[in-house]
Short mmCIF file of C-alpha atoms in Angstrom, two decimals:
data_model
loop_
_atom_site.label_atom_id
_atom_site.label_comp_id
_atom_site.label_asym_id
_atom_site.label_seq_id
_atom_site.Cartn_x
_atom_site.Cartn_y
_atom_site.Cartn_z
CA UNK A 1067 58.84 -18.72 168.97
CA UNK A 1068 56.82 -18.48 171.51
CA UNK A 1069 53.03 -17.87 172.30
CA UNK A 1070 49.69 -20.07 171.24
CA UNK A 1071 50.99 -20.64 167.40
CA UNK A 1072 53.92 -22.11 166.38
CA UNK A 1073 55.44 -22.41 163.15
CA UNK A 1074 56.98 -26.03 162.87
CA UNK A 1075 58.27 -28.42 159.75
CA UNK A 1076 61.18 -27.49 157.17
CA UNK A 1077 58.70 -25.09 154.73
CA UNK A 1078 57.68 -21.64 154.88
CA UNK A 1079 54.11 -20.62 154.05
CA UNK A 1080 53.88 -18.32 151.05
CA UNK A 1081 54.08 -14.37 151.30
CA UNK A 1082 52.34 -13.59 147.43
CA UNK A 1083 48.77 -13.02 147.17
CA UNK A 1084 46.78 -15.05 144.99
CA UNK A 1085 46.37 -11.87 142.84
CA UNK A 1086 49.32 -11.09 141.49
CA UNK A 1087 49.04 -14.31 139.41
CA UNK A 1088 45.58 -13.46 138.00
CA UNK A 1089 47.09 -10.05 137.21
CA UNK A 1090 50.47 -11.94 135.60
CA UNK A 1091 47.93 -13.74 133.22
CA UNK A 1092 45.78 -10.50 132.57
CA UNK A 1093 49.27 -8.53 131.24
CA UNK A 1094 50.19 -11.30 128.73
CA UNK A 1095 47.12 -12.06 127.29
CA UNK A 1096 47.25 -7.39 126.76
CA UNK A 1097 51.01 -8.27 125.42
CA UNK A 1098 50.22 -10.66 122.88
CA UNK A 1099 46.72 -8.70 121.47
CA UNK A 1100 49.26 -5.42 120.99
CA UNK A 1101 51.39 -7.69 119.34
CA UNK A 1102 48.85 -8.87 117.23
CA UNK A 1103 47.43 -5.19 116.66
CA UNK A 1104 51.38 -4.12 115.43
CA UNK A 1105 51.74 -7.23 113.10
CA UNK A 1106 48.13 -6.95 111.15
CA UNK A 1107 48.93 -3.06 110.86
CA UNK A 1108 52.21 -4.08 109.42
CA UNK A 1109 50.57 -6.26 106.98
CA UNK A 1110 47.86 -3.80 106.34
CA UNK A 1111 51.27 -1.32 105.22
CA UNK A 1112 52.90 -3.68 102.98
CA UNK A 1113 49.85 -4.57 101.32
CA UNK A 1114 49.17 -0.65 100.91
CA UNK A 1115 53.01 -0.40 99.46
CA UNK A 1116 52.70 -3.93 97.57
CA UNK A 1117 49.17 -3.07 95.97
CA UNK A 1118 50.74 0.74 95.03
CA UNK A 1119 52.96 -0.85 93.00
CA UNK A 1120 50.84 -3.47 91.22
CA UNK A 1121 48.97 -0.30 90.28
CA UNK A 1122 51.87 1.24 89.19
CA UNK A 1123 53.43 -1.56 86.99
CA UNK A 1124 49.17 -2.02 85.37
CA UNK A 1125 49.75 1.59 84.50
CA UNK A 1126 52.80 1.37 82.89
CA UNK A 1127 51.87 -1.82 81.36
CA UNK A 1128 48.47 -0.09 79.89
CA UNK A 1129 51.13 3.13 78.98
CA UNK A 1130 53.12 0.36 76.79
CA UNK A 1131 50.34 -1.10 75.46
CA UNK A 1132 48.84 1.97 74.13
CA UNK A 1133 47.92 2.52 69.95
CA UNK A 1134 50.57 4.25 68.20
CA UNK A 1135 50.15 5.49 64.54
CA UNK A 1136 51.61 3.21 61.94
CA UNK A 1137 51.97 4.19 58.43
CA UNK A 1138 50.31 1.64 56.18
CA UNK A 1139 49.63 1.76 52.62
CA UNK A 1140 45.97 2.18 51.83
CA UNK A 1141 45.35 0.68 48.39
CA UNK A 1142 42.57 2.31 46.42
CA UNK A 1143 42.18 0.21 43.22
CA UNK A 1144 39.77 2.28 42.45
CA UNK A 1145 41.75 5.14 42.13
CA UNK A 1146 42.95 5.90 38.64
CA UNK A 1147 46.29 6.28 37.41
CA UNK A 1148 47.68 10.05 36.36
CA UNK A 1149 48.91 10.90 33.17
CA UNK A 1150 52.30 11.82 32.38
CA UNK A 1151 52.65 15.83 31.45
CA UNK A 1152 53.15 15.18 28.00
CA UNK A 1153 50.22 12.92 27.49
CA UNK A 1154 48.38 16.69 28.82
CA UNK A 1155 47.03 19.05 26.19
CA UNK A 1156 47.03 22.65 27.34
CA UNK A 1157 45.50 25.56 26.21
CA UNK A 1158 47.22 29.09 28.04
CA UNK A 1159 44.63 31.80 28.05
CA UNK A 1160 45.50 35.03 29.59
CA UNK A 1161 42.50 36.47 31.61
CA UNK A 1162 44.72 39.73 32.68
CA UNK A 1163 45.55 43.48 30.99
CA UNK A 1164 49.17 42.44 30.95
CA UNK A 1165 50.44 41.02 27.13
CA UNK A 1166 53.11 38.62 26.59
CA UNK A 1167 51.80 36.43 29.63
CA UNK A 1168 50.23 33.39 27.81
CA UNK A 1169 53.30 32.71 25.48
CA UNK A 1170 55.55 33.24 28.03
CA UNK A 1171 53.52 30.73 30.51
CA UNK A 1172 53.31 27.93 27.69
CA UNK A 1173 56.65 28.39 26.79
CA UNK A 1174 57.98 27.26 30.24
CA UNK A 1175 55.23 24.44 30.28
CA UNK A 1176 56.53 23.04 27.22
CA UNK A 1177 59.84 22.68 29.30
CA UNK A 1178 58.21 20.96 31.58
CA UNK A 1179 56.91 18.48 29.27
CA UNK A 1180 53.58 19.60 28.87
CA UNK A 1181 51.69 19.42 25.09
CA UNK A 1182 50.97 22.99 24.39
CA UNK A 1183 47.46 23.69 22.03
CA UNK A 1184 46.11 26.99 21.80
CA UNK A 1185 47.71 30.11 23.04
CA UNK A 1186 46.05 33.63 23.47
CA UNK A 1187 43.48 35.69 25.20
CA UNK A 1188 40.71 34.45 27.65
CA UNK A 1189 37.19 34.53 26.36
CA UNK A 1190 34.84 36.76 27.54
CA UNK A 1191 33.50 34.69 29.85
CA UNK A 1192 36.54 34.88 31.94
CA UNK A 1193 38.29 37.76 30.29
CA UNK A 1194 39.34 40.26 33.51
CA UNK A 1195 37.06 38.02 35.66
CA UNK A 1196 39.85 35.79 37.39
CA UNK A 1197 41.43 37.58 40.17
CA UNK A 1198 43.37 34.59 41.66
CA UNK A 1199 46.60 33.26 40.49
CA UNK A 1200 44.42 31.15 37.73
CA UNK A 1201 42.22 28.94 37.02
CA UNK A 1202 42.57 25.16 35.18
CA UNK A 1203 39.65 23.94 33.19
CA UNK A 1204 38.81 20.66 31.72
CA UNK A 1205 36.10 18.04 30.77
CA UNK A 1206 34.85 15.99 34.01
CA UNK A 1207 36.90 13.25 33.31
CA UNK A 1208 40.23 15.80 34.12
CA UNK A 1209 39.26 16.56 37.48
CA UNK A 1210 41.30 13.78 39.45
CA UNK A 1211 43.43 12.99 36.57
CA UNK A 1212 44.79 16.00 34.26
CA UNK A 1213 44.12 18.78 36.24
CA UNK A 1214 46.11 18.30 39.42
CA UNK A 1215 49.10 17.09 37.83
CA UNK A 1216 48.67 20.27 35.73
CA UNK A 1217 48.41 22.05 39.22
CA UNK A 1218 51.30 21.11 40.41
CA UNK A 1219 52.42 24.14 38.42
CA UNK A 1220 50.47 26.36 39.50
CA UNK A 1221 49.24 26.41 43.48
CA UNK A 1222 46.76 27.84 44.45
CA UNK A 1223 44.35 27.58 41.03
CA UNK A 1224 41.09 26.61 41.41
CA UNK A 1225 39.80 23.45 39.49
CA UNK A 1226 36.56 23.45 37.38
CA UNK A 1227 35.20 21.13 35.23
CA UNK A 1228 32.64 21.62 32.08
CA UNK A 1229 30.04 19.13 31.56
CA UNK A 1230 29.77 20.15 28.07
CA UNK A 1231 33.39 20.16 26.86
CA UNK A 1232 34.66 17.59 24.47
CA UNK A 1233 38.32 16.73 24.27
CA UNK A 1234 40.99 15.96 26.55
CA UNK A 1235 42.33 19.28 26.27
CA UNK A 1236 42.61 21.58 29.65
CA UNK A 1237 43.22 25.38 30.00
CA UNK A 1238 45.35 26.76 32.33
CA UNK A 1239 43.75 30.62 32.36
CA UNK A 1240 46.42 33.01 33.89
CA UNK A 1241 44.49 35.31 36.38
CA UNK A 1242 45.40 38.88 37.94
CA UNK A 1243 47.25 37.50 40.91
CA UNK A 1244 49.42 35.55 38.54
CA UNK A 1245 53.22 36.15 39.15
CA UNK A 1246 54.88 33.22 37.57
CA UNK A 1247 54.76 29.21 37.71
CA UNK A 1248 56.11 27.01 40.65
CA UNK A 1249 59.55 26.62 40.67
CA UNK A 1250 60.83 23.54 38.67
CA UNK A 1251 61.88 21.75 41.49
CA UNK A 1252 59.11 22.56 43.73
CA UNK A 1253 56.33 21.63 40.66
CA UNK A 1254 58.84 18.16 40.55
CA UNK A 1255 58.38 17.19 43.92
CA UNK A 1256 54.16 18.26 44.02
CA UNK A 1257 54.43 15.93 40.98
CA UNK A 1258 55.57 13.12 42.36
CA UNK A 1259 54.20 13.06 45.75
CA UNK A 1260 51.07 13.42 43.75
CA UNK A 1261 51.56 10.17 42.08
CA UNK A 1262 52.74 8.38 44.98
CA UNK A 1263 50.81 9.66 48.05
CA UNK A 1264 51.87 8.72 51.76
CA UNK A 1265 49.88 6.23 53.11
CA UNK A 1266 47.42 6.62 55.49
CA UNK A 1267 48.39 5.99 59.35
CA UNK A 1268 46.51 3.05 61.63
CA UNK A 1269 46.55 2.57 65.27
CA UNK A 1270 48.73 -0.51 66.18
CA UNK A 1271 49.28 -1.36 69.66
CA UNK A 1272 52.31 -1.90 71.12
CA UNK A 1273 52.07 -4.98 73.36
#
């Protein structure tokens, strides 16, 4: 070539400005902080996923381990033991305007197995004064013993007890509502889950 400068040697001088290289270095060092952006958002959504279900699996753990009711006997030594029907004395009194209903009612109870005593008319105390089904009477010592087995029997009587009354004997008064005893089979099974209550339930947890 010709003129004042001359190019000379085997090597050509470089064409690229300086600053593309500073820019070269300025794009990777963006790269790699979106890369790191993307993975600790990734993170961030399996730990959001990971945690859901550690909350998930508590929950069903706490469903599993939550009381259920357990039947378990409840002994009451206290409690005390009810007499057989015939070891019962019971005196039918007919409260109502309707005869016949006092023999008739002592007749089935001595089927039953029940000790009959006196049979007959209410006194005047109660005499047309009952209006339920009956009423059973007895000394205080009857009222969780004699009296509900004699219940059984009837539903729906009320209990009362007389301070004053000597005896073991009870009455079973027949009142206006009266229709007729429980059915056998019905006073039966009154009977005997009287004697042999179901126990009372407790929480047990299931863990």
């Amino acid at each position: 070539m010709g003129g004042k400068y001359r190019i000379t040697g085997n090597k050509y001088p470089r064409m690229r400005s300086p600053r593309r290289h500073g820019r070269l270095v300025v794009l990777v060092v963006a790269s790699a902080a979106v890369l790191g952006v993307g993975g600790w958002g990734t993170l961030q959504l399996i730990d959001v996923f990971t945690g859901g279900g550690r909350k998930a699996s508590a929950a069903a753990d706490a469903t599993d381990c939550a009381p259920t009711t357990k039947a378990s006997p409840s002994p009451s030594p206290s409690a005390k033991p009810l007499p057989e029907p015939r070891t019962i004395t019971v005196n039918v009194l007919n409260a109502t305007t309707r005869s016949g209903l006092a023999k008739k009612t002592a007749d089935e109870l001595k089927k039953r197995g029940f000790k009959i005593g006196d049979v007959g008319n209410a006194p005047k105390e109660y005499d047309k004064k009952v209006k339920g089904a009956g009423m059973l009477l007895g000394p205080a010592s009857a009222l969780d013993t004699s009296l509900p087995v004699l219940g059984t029997q009837l539903p729906g009587a009320a209990h009362r007890t007389e301070a004053a009354r000597e005896g073991d004997a009870v009455d079973l008064v027949i009142g206006d509502a009266f229709k007729t005893l429980a059915k056998q089979p019905d006073a039966d099974r009154a009977l005997t889950k009287l004697a042999s209550p179901e126990p009372a339930p407790t929480s047990k947890k299931n863990c």
